[in-house]
């Protein structure tokens, strides 16, 4: 299963490296959204700094929708999903691989977004470990739940409009918990930020397990 | 047309469903009577307390019964040994009724919240999660309406219901996880001793029974509609295919009878010899 996951993740990431769609489309849109949020809220530094954790995770959330859409768009070519299905690769491996590829993209995106945020909004992380742990758990949650719903709406004619409706309510707890945790990491208190890890952790674990179990039946219906 | 006449069938509800319907009607009427006339107004909440006979039972049906049943049915559909369209239809019916009750939960909650808390809406964890659940299961219904092969739809919807159901415990435990305005569970609190008494408790209990019966009846009726929709869909397909083939025969006989049947839009359809298969 793990070898299969590596293979699939490698394939997805190689396609991204060569096509550069994530790099030149998803990433700029995420950074652009930060600028747009600033337009919406006004240029006052303290307003932006207070809203920064929420806006950061909102940008990541919407990017997750784009990234998962992209992750399944690369398999929309003729017979590609069939090829994946008959290749003998374990469905759980396919799920883990695709989720890992999305997670890797989201991790890069967060680093860039964070740099942009520091420059534009003038905020700094005080408790680095908390921000990193929260990011790690949230990324797993976003990638796994996103991949599950991506597979659910893959191949449907209305997938572009259906996916956000399906996935955003599910990801809402991640947005809530990650924003609060980051708020704790940015401005404190650390203890209140820490307590939100108790939501991010189980969320990531649950969707990881659900994905491994349920991806098989989903892949069969492609 | 003789073919469409043939599809007209008289639908009779099964006896158990009619009995449940009658019981639901009687128990709902009794709840209304007890709730509005027999029970006294509350010392603090006055007449507003009467919503309590309705709101928790509706929430129980929506959040636990409907979505629980849909998750169970979806699970049984996905499990190969019990896979049948029965579970798929049951899950779909249950979600649809659940969405209605979920919306009613929010509506009755807001009607109670406005005079009590002074606002229609607060960003309380349980309220927010209930609203999220509504959107989540609306997504399920949207997924269901996408035209695909019934088998594919059934499997995808089953997976969607299960993933969405994972959110229900978050709703349940949100009261404990987050400190909120919303009061804790009254009937099913930790030591299982109800904290309301007398006629009020009995009316609330009856409310639970009445709305559970209403739920069972609605799911039963909705299930029947689903079966009929599938049947008429299949019959209509057969009728229109037969019509196409008839046209195709006509075309081929006038065009020299090369034996190939063609649809009205020129696309080839299956040969008439396969009608019965």
Short mmCIF file of C-alpha atoms in Angstrom, two decimals:
data_model
loop_
_atom_site.label_atom_id
_atom_site.label_comp_id
_atom_site.label_asym_id
_atom_site.label_seq_id
_atom_site.Cartn_x
_atom_site.Cartn_y
_atom_site.Cartn_z
CA UNK A 1 0.00 0.00 0.00
CA UNK A 2 2.76 2.45 0.94
CA UNK A 3 4.78 1.68 -2.20
CA UNK A 4 1.65 2.25 -4.30
CA UNK A 5 1.01 5.49 -2.47
CA UNK A 6 4.53 6.68 -3.24
CA UNK A 7 4.09 5.76 -6.91
CA UNK A 8 0.81 7.66 -7.22
CA UNK A 9 2.06 10.67 -5.28
CA UNK A 10 5.20 10.72 -7.44
CA UNK A 11 3.10 10.58 -10.60
CA UNK A 12 0.82 13.44 -9.49
CA UNK A 13 3.69 15.62 -8.32
CA UNK A 14 5.70 14.98 -11.49
CA UNK A 15 2.72 16.04 -13.59
CA UNK A 16 2.42 19.18 -11.49
CA UNK A 17 6.14 19.91 -11.77
CA UNK A 18 5.96 19.60 -15.55
CA UNK A 19 2.64 21.30 -16.19
CA UNK A 20 3.14 24.00 -13.50
CA UNK A 21 -0.62 24.53 -13.22
CA UNK A 22 -0.54 24.50 -9.41
CA UNK A 23 2.47 26.81 -9.41
CA UNK A 24 1.23 29.35 -11.92
CA UNK A 25 -2.52 29.22 -11.27
CA UNK A 26 -3.44 27.97 -7.80
CA UNK A 27 -0.62 29.74 -5.96
CA UNK A 28 -1.15 33.19 -7.53
CA UNK A 29 -4.89 32.96 -6.87
CA UNK A 30 -4.19 32.23 -3.19
CA UNK A 31 -1.84 35.22 -2.88
CA UNK A 32 -4.27 37.38 -4.82
CA UNK A 33 -7.04 36.45 -2.37
CA UNK A 34 -4.91 37.87 0.47
CA UNK A 35 -4.72 41.17 -1.39
CA UNK A 36 -8.47 41.07 -2.01
CA UNK A 37 -9.19 40.42 1.68
CA UNK A 38 -7.11 43.51 2.47
CA UNK A 39 -9.21 45.52 -0.01
CA UNK A 40 -12.38 44.23 1.65
CA UNK A 41 -11.24 45.00 5.21
CA UNK A 42 -9.40 48.27 4.63
CA UNK A 43 -5.69 49.03 4.99
CA UNK A 44 -5.58 49.46 8.80
CA UNK A 45 -2.73 47.26 10.04
CA UNK A 46 -4.34 46.20 13.31
CA UNK A 47 -7.54 45.04 11.57
CA UNK A 48 -5.54 42.97 9.11
CA UNK A 49 -3.27 41.56 11.81
CA UNK A 50 -6.26 40.52 13.92
CA UNK A 51 -7.94 38.85 10.95
CA UNK A 52 -4.70 37.33 9.60
CA UNK A 53 -5.04 33.74 10.91
CA UNK A 54 -8.58 33.42 9.60
CA UNK A 55 -7.76 34.94 6.23
CA UNK A 56 -4.68 32.72 5.90
CA UNK A 57 -6.72 29.56 6.43
CA UNK A 58 -9.55 30.81 4.26
CA UNK A 59 -7.05 31.20 1.43
CA UNK A 60 -5.72 27.69 2.11
CA UNK A 61 -9.28 26.31 2.22
CA UNK A 62 -10.23 27.69 -1.18
CA UNK A 63 -6.90 26.57 -2.60
CA UNK A 64 -7.69 23.06 -1.36
CA UNK A 65 -10.80 23.06 -3.55
CA UNK A 66 -8.72 24.15 -6.55
CA UNK A 67 -5.94 21.66 -5.78
CA UNK A 68 -8.30 18.70 -5.45
CA UNK A 69 -10.14 19.71 -8.59
CA UNK A 70 -6.80 19.83 -10.39
CA UNK A 71 -5.75 16.51 -8.85
CA UNK A 72 -8.72 14.78 -10.49
CA UNK A 73 -8.66 16.86 -13.66
CA UNK A 74 -5.30 15.29 -14.56
CA UNK A 75 -7.05 11.93 -14.55
CA UNK A 76 -10.03 13.04 -16.64
CA UNK A 77 -8.29 12.13 -19.91
CA UNK A 78 -9.60 9.21 -21.91
CA UNK A 79 -9.11 5.96 -20.06
CA UNK A 80 -6.77 7.42 -17.44
CA UNK A 81 -8.90 6.37 -14.50
CA UNK A 82 -9.47 2.99 -16.10
CA UNK A 83 -5.72 2.66 -16.46
CA UNK A 84 -5.25 3.44 -12.80
CA UNK A 85 -7.96 0.97 -11.88
CA UNK A 86 -6.62 -1.98 -13.86
CA UNK A 87 -3.01 -1.31 -12.90
CA UNK A 88 -3.44 -3.50 -9.82
CA UNK A 89 -2.58 -0.64 -7.47
CA UNK A 90 -4.27 -0.89 -4.08
CA UNK A 91 -7.16 1.66 -3.89
CA UNK A 92 -5.97 2.67 -0.43
CA UNK A 93 -2.58 3.34 -2.01
CA UNK A 94 -4.17 5.50 -4.70
CA UNK A 95 -6.00 7.46 -2.02
CA UNK A 96 -2.92 7.95 0.15
CA UNK A 97 -0.82 8.89 -2.89
CA UNK A 98 -3.27 11.45 -4.20
CA UNK A 99 -3.85 12.90 -0.73
CA UNK A 100 -0.09 13.07 -0.14
CA UNK A 101 0.43 14.92 -3.43
CA UNK A 102 -2.31 17.43 -2.53
CA UNK A 103 -0.82 17.78 0.97
CA UNK A 104 2.63 18.47 -0.48
CA UNK A 105 1.18 21.15 -2.75
CA UNK A 106 -0.71 22.69 0.16
CA UNK A 107 2.44 22.70 2.29
CA UNK A 108 4.35 24.64 -0.38
CA UNK A 109 1.37 26.95 -0.76
CA UNK A 110 1.29 27.64 2.97
CA UNK A 111 4.98 28.56 3.05
CA UNK A 112 4.51 31.03 0.19
CA UNK A 113 1.26 32.38 1.66
CA UNK A 114 2.92 32.82 5.01
CA UNK A 115 5.75 34.82 3.45
CA UNK A 116 3.22 36.98 1.59
CA UNK A 117 1.23 37.46 4.76
CA UNK A 118 4.28 38.56 6.77
CA UNK A 119 5.09 41.11 4.07
CA UNK A 120 1.57 42.39 3.44
CA UNK A 121 -0.07 42.22 6.87
CA UNK A 122 3.02 42.61 9.08
CA UNK A 123 2.31 39.65 11.40
CA UNK A 124 4.84 37.34 13.07
CA UNK A 125 4.67 33.88 14.60
CA UNK A 126 5.54 33.78 18.29
CA UNK A 127 5.06 30.09 18.97
CA UNK A 128 6.51 28.31 15.97
CA UNK A 129 5.88 24.73 17.11
CA UNK A 130 2.16 25.39 17.58
CA UNK A 131 1.81 26.90 14.11
CA UNK A 132 3.73 24.02 12.53
CA UNK A 133 1.80 21.26 14.34
CA UNK A 134 -1.52 22.95 13.57
CA UNK A 135 -0.51 23.33 9.92
CA UNK A 136 0.61 19.72 9.71
CA UNK A 137 -2.63 18.32 11.14
CA UNK A 138 -4.84 20.73 9.20
CA UNK A 139 -3.06 19.91 5.94
CA UNK A 140 -3.63 16.17 6.46
CA UNK A 141 -7.30 16.85 7.20
CA UNK A 142 -7.77 19.12 4.18
CA UNK A 143 -5.93 16.82 1.79
CA UNK A 144 -7.67 13.61 2.87
CA UNK A 145 -11.22 15.02 3.00
CA UNK A 146 -10.59 16.98 -0.21
CA UNK A 147 -9.33 13.90 -2.04
CA UNK A 148 -12.33 11.85 -0.90
CA UNK A 149 -14.78 14.43 -2.21
CA UNK A 150 -12.71 14.97 -5.32
CA UNK A 151 -13.11 11.28 -6.13
CA UNK A 152 -16.80 11.50 -5.30
CA UNK A 153 -17.44 14.20 -7.88
CA UNK A 154 -14.83 13.05 -10.42
CA UNK A 155 -16.16 12.39 -13.89
CA UNK A 156 -19.47 14.15 -13.29
CA UNK A 157 -20.47 16.93 -15.66
CA UNK A 158 -21.29 19.28 -12.78
CA UNK A 159 -18.14 18.57 -10.75
CA UNK A 160 -16.86 22.17 -10.71
CA UNK A 161 -19.96 23.44 -8.96
CA UNK A 162 -20.69 20.30 -6.96
CA UNK A 163 -17.29 19.91 -5.31
CA UNK A 164 -17.34 23.20 -3.32
CA UNK A 165 -20.87 22.48 -2.08
CA UNK A 166 -19.83 19.02 -0.91
CA UNK A 167 -16.42 19.76 0.52
CA UNK A 168 -16.61 23.21 2.12
CA UNK A 169 -19.08 22.31 4.93
CA UNK A 170 -16.95 19.27 5.77
CA UNK A 171 -13.76 21.33 5.90
CA UNK A 172 -15.33 24.07 8.02
CA UNK A 173 -14.16 22.57 11.34
CA UNK A 174 -10.58 22.61 9.99
CA UNK A 175 -10.90 26.28 9.09
CA UNK A 176 -12.28 27.04 12.54
CA UNK A 177 -9.74 25.03 14.51
CA UNK A 178 -6.69 25.95 12.41
CA UNK A 179 -7.51 29.65 12.53
CA UNK A 180 -7.93 29.58 16.30
CA UNK A 181 -4.73 27.55 16.74
CA UNK A 182 -2.81 29.99 14.56
CA UNK A 183 -4.31 32.86 16.44
CA UNK A 184 -2.79 31.33 19.56
CA UNK A 185 0.55 30.89 17.81
CA UNK A 186 0.57 34.46 16.48
CA UNK A 187 -0.66 36.54 19.36
CA UNK A 188 -1.31 34.03 22.14
CA UNK A 189 -2.41 32.77 24.52
CA UNK A 190 -0.70 29.55 23.51
CA UNK A 191 -2.88 27.36 25.71
CA UNK A 192 -6.09 28.40 23.92
CA UNK A 193 -4.40 27.68 20.58
CA UNK A 194 -3.22 24.30 21.83
CA UNK A 195 -6.69 23.16 22.76
CA UNK A 196 -7.79 23.41 19.12
CA UNK A 197 -5.28 20.75 18.16
CA UNK A 198 -7.73 18.37 19.81
CA UNK A 199 -10.10 19.00 16.91
CA UNK A 200 -7.50 19.07 14.14
CA UNK A 201 -5.94 15.77 15.23
CA UNK A 202 -9.10 13.62 15.32
CA UNK A 203 -10.39 15.24 12.12
CA UNK A 204 -7.20 14.30 10.26
CA UNK A 205 -7.22 10.78 11.73
CA UNK A 206 -10.90 10.15 10.97
CA UNK A 207 -10.72 11.25 7.33
CA UNK A 208 -7.45 9.37 6.81
CA UNK A 209 -9.08 6.14 8.00
CA UNK A 210 -12.40 6.77 6.22
CA UNK A 211 -10.51 7.48 3.00
CA UNK A 212 -8.42 4.30 3.20
CA UNK A 213 -11.56 2.22 3.79
CA UNK A 214 -13.97 3.90 1.34
CA UNK A 215 -11.74 4.75 -1.59
CA UNK A 216 -12.02 1.26 -3.04
CA UNK A 217 -15.80 1.42 -3.72
CA UNK A 218 -15.36 4.94 -5.12
CA UNK A 219 -12.63 3.95 -7.55
CA UNK A 220 -14.77 1.11 -8.86
CA UNK A 221 -17.51 3.51 -9.94
CA UNK A 222 -15.30 5.73 -12.10
CA UNK B 1 -51.69 5.53 -26.44
CA UNK B 2 -51.95 1.95 -25.33
CA UNK B 3 -48.41 1.82 -23.93
CA UNK B 4 -48.93 4.68 -21.50
CA UNK B 5 -52.26 3.25 -20.39
CA UNK B 6 -50.45 0.11 -19.40
CA UNK B 7 -48.10 1.99 -17.05
CA UNK B 8 -50.96 3.32 -14.93
CA UNK B 9 -50.97 1.24 -11.77
CA UNK B 10 -52.98 1.78 -8.64
CA UNK B 11 -50.64 2.27 -5.69
CA UNK B 12 -51.82 1.09 -2.32
CA UNK B 13 -49.72 1.83 0.70
CA UNK B 14 -48.82 -1.26 2.72
CA UNK B 15 -50.97 -1.84 5.78
CA UNK B 16 -48.15 -1.23 8.31
CA UNK B 17 -47.48 2.15 6.74
CA UNK B 18 -51.13 3.18 7.01
CA UNK B 19 -51.16 2.07 10.66
CA UNK B 20 -47.98 4.08 11.38
CA UNK B 21 -49.54 7.08 9.62
CA UNK B 22 -52.66 6.88 11.77
CA UNK B 23 -50.62 6.50 14.96
CA UNK B 24 -48.43 9.43 13.96
CA UNK B 25 -51.49 11.59 13.42
CA UNK B 26 -53.07 10.63 16.75
CA UNK B 27 -49.87 11.05 18.77
CA UNK B 28 -49.06 14.39 17.12
CA UNK B 29 -52.58 15.65 17.90
CA UNK B 30 -52.18 14.46 21.51
CA UNK B 31 -48.82 16.24 21.79
CA UNK B 32 -50.36 19.47 20.49
CA UNK B 33 -53.27 19.17 22.91
CA UNK B 34 -51.04 18.39 25.91
CA UNK B 35 -48.45 20.96 24.91
CA UNK B 36 -50.82 23.84 24.30
CA UNK B 37 -53.66 23.26 26.78
CA UNK B 38 -52.87 20.75 29.51
CA UNK B 39 -49.32 21.60 30.58
CA UNK B 40 -48.75 24.76 32.66
CA UNK B 41 -46.57 27.65 31.47
CA UNK B 42 -43.01 27.61 32.82
CA UNK B 43 -42.07 29.80 35.79
CA UNK B 44 -39.25 31.49 33.91
CA UNK B 45 -39.93 30.97 30.21
CA UNK B 46 -43.74 31.33 30.42
CA UNK B 47 -45.49 30.06 27.26
CA UNK B 48 -42.22 29.84 25.33
CA UNK B 49 -41.55 26.58 27.11
CA UNK B 50 -44.15 24.95 24.88
CA UNK B 51 -41.66 24.94 22.02
CA UNK B 52 -39.62 22.52 24.12
CA UNK B 53 -42.18 19.78 23.38
CA UNK B 54 -41.41 20.19 19.69
CA UNK B 55 -37.85 21.40 19.22
CA UNK B 56 -35.86 18.59 20.88
CA UNK B 57 -37.96 15.82 19.26
CA UNK B 58 -37.48 17.43 15.82
CA UNK B 59 -33.74 17.74 16.44
CA UNK B 60 -33.64 14.11 17.60
CA UNK B 61 -35.30 12.96 14.40
CA UNK B 62 -33.07 15.10 12.17
CA UNK B 63 -29.68 14.77 13.79
CA UNK B 64 -29.76 11.24 15.11
CA UNK B 65 -32.57 9.19 13.61
CA UNK B 66 -32.55 10.40 9.99
CA UNK B 67 -28.84 10.80 9.49
CA UNK B 68 -28.08 7.72 11.60
CA UNK B 69 -30.45 5.61 9.53
CA UNK B 70 -29.00 6.96 6.29
CA UNK B 71 -25.47 6.15 7.47
CA UNK B 72 -26.50 2.63 8.49
CA UNK B 73 -28.31 2.03 5.20
CA UNK B 74 -25.34 3.40 3.26
CA UNK B 75 -23.00 1.11 5.14
CA UNK B 76 -25.21 -1.90 4.40
CA UNK B 77 -25.31 -0.87 0.74
CA UNK B 78 -21.53 -0.68 0.52
CA UNK B 79 -21.08 -4.02 2.24
CA UNK B 80 -21.11 -6.56 -0.56
CA UNK B 81 -23.14 -9.22 1.24
CA UNK B 82 -26.07 -6.90 1.90
CA UNK B 83 -25.81 -4.77 -1.23
CA UNK B 84 -29.23 -4.03 -2.68
CA UNK B 85 -31.07 -1.01 -4.03
CA UNK B 86 -33.33 -1.23 -0.97
CA UNK B 87 -30.60 0.27 1.20
CA UNK B 88 -29.80 2.94 -1.36
CA UNK B 89 -33.43 4.07 -1.57
CA UNK B 90 -33.83 3.91 2.19
CA UNK B 91 -30.73 6.08 2.71
CA UNK B 92 -31.94 8.60 0.13
CA UNK B 93 -35.45 8.79 1.63
CA UNK B 94 -34.04 9.13 5.10
CA UNK B 95 -31.69 11.97 4.12
CA UNK B 96 -34.47 13.83 2.34
CA UNK B 97 -36.78 13.66 5.35
CA UNK B 98 -33.80 14.43 7.59
CA UNK B 99 -33.05 17.62 5.67
CA UNK B 100 -36.63 18.80 6.20
CA UNK B 101 -36.41 18.08 9.93
CA UNK B 102 -32.97 19.69 10.09
CA UNK B 103 -34.40 22.89 8.60
CA UNK B 104 -37.29 22.70 11.08
CA UNK B 105 -34.81 22.27 13.93
CA UNK B 106 -33.14 25.51 12.92
CA UNK B 107 -36.46 27.29 12.40
CA UNK B 108 -37.97 26.28 15.76
CA UNK B 109 -34.65 27.01 17.46
CA UNK B 110 -34.63 30.52 16.00
CA UNK B 111 -38.23 31.14 16.99
CA UNK B 112 -37.29 30.18 20.55
CA UNK B 113 -33.98 32.07 20.46
CA UNK B 114 -35.37 35.46 19.41
CA UNK B 115 -37.43 36.12 22.58
CA UNK B 116 -35.07 34.20 24.88
CA UNK B 117 -31.64 35.35 23.77
CA UNK B 118 -32.83 38.49 21.94
CA UNK B 119 -31.34 37.42 18.60
CA UNK B 120 -32.45 35.14 15.78
CA UNK B 121 -29.01 33.70 15.44
CA UNK B 122 -25.93 33.34 17.59
CA UNK B 123 -22.64 31.82 16.52
CA UNK B 124 -23.12 29.13 19.05
CA UNK B 125 -21.35 25.89 18.27
CA UNK B 126 -24.42 23.70 18.18
CA UNK B 127 -26.42 26.10 16.02
CA UNK B 128 -23.54 26.49 13.63
CA UNK B 129 -22.91 22.77 13.40
CA UNK B 130 -26.59 22.09 12.76
CA UNK B 131 -26.57 24.64 9.95
CA UNK B 132 -23.42 22.99 8.56
CA UNK B 133 -25.12 19.60 8.69
CA UNK B 134 -28.00 21.01 6.68
CA UNK B 135 -25.63 22.19 3.95
CA UNK B 136 -23.71 18.93 4.13
CA UNK B 137 -26.80 16.84 3.46
CA UNK B 138 -28.08 19.30 0.86
CA UNK B 139 -24.82 18.40 -0.89
CA UNK B 140 -25.84 14.75 -0.69
CA UNK B 141 -29.17 15.56 -2.32
CA UNK B 142 -27.37 17.59 -5.01
CA UNK B 143 -25.08 14.63 -5.68
CA UNK B 144 -28.14 12.42 -5.96
CA UNK B 145 -29.70 14.59 -8.62
CA UNK B 146 -26.71 14.33 -10.94
CA UNK B 147 -27.80 12.07 -13.79
CA UNK B 148 -25.56 8.99 -13.79
CA UNK B 149 -26.02 5.25 -13.81
CA UNK B 150 -28.13 4.23 -10.74
CA UNK B 151 -25.42 1.84 -9.56
CA UNK B 152 -22.73 4.53 -9.68
CA UNK B 153 -25.04 7.03 -8.04
CA UNK B 154 -25.92 4.60 -5.27
CA UNK B 155 -22.31 3.88 -4.46
CA UNK B 156 -21.15 7.50 -4.54
CA UNK B 157 -24.11 8.62 -2.45
CA UNK B 158 -23.46 5.88 0.08
CA UNK B 159 -19.88 7.06 0.48
CA UNK B 160 -21.03 10.70 0.69
CA UNK B 161 -23.57 9.88 3.41
CA UNK B 162 -20.94 8.07 5.45
CA UNK B 163 -18.39 10.87 5.16
CA UNK B 164 -21.04 13.42 6.09
CA UNK B 165 -22.20 11.31 9.03
CA UNK B 166 -18.74 11.61 10.56
CA UNK B 167 -19.71 15.24 11.17
CA UNK B 168 -22.68 14.28 13.37
CA UNK B 169 -20.58 13.36 16.44
CA UNK B 170 -18.93 16.77 16.13
CA UNK B 171 -22.38 18.28 16.52
CA UNK B 172 -23.15 16.06 19.48
CA UNK B 173 -19.95 16.70 21.35
CA UNK B 174 -19.73 20.34 20.40
CA UNK B 175 -21.73 21.17 23.51
CA UNK B 176 -19.00 19.63 25.59
CA UNK B 177 -16.05 20.78 23.45
CA UNK B 178 -17.03 24.38 23.17
CA UNK B 179 -18.51 26.45 25.96
CA UNK B 180 -21.66 27.87 24.55
CA UNK B 181 -24.86 29.73 25.14
CA UNK B 182 -26.89 26.66 24.36
CA UNK B 183 -28.13 24.67 27.31
CA UNK B 184 -26.85 21.15 27.79
CA UNK B 185 -28.92 18.05 27.08
CA UNK B 186 -31.99 17.98 29.29
CA UNK B 187 -33.25 14.44 28.88
CA UNK B 188 -30.13 12.49 28.03
CA UNK B 189 -27.69 14.16 30.37
CA UNK B 190 -24.71 12.35 31.82
CA UNK B 191 -26.44 10.55 34.69
CA UNK B 192 -29.58 9.86 32.68
CA UNK B 193 -31.95 11.48 35.13
CA UNK B 194 -34.38 13.83 33.40
CA UNK B 195 -34.28 17.35 34.83
CA UNK B 196 -37.89 18.27 34.03
CA UNK B 197 -40.87 16.81 35.81
CA UNK B 198 -44.53 15.91 35.75
CA UNK B 199 -46.85 16.57 32.83
CA UNK B 200 -44.10 18.46 31.03
CA UNK B 201 -41.85 15.40 30.95
CA UNK B 202 -44.69 13.19 29.72
CA UNK B 203 -45.60 15.66 26.98
CA UNK B 204 -41.96 15.85 25.88
CA UNK B 205 -41.76 12.05 25.83
CA UNK B 206 -44.94 11.88 23.76
CA UNK B 207 -43.45 14.50 21.42
CA UNK B 208 -40.45 12.22 20.84
CA UNK B 209 -42.72 9.27 20.07
CA UNK B 210 -45.02 11.31 17.82
CA UNK B 211 -42.23 12.78 15.70
CA UNK B 212 -40.44 9.45 15.46
CA UNK B 213 -43.68 7.98 14.07
CA UNK B 214 -44.03 10.92 11.68
CA UNK B 215 -40.46 10.28 10.55
CA UNK B 216 -41.08 6.57 9.95
CA UNK B 217 -44.24 7.35 7.99
CA UNK B 218 -42.56 10.01 5.86
CA UNK B 219 -39.58 7.78 5.06
CA UNK B 220 -41.98 4.94 4.18
CA UNK B 221 -43.95 7.13 1.79
CA UNK B 222 -40.79 8.66 0.32
CA UNK B 223 -39.35 5.18 -0.21
CA UNK B 224 -42.44 4.18 -2.16
CA UNK B 225 -42.13 7.28 -4.33
CA UNK B 226 -38.50 6.39 -5.02
CA UNK B 227 -39.50 2.87 -6.09
CA UNK B 228 -42.24 4.23 -8.34
CA UNK B 229 -39.92 6.86 -9.83
CA UNK B 230 -37.38 4.16 -10.69
CA UNK B 231 -40.12 1.98 -12.17
CA UNK B 232 -41.73 4.71 -14.28
CA UNK B 233 -38.27 5.85 -15.36
CA UNK B 234 -37.48 2.37 -16.62
CA UNK B 235 -40.91 1.97 -18.21
CA UNK B 236 -40.70 5.33 -19.92
CA UNK B 237 -37.29 4.39 -21.27
CA UNK B 238 -38.70 1.16 -22.68
CA UNK B 239 -41.63 2.99 -24.23
CA UNK B 240 -39.47 5.62 -25.89
CA UNK B 241 -37.00 2.99 -27.07
CA UNK B 242 -39.86 1.00 -28.57
CA UNK B 243 -41.07 4.17 -30.30
CA UNK B 244 -37.60 4.84 -31.69
CA UNK B 245 -37.33 1.31 -32.97
CA UNK B 246 -40.74 1.60 -34.57
CA UNK B 247 -39.57 4.78 -36.31
CA UNK B 248 -36.35 3.04 -37.29
CA UNK B 249 -38.27 0.15 -38.84
CA UNK B 250 -40.36 2.61 -40.76
CA UNK B 251 -37.25 4.45 -41.98
CA UNK B 252 -35.45 1.31 -43.01
CA UNK B 253 -38.46 -0.12 -44.82
CA UNK B 254 -39.01 3.10 -46.80
CA UNK B 255 -35.29 3.56 -47.41
CA UNK B 256 -34.82 0.14 -48.86
CA UNK B 257 -34.87 -2.02 -45.73
CA UNK B 258 -31.15 -2.37 -44.94
CA UNK B 259 -32.13 -3.73 -41.54
CA UNK B 260 -30.38 -1.02 -39.44
CA UNK B 261 -32.51 0.83 -36.96
CA UNK B 262 -31.75 4.52 -36.52
CA UNK B 263 -32.91 6.95 -33.86
CA UNK B 264 -34.72 10.18 -34.67
CA UNK B 265 -31.52 12.19 -34.35
CA UNK B 266 -29.61 9.87 -36.62
CA UNK B 267 -27.66 8.10 -33.90
CA UNK B 268 -27.74 4.34 -34.13
CA UNK B 269 -29.79 2.55 -31.49
CA UNK B 270 -29.75 -1.08 -30.58
CA UNK B 271 -31.41 -3.48 -32.94
CA UNK B 272 -35.09 -4.25 -32.26
CA UNK B 273 -34.31 -7.93 -31.72
CA UNK B 274 -32.88 -7.00 -28.29
CA UNK B 275 -36.11 -5.48 -27.01
CA UNK B 276 -36.94 -8.24 -24.61
CA UNK B 277 -33.50 -8.48 -23.03
#
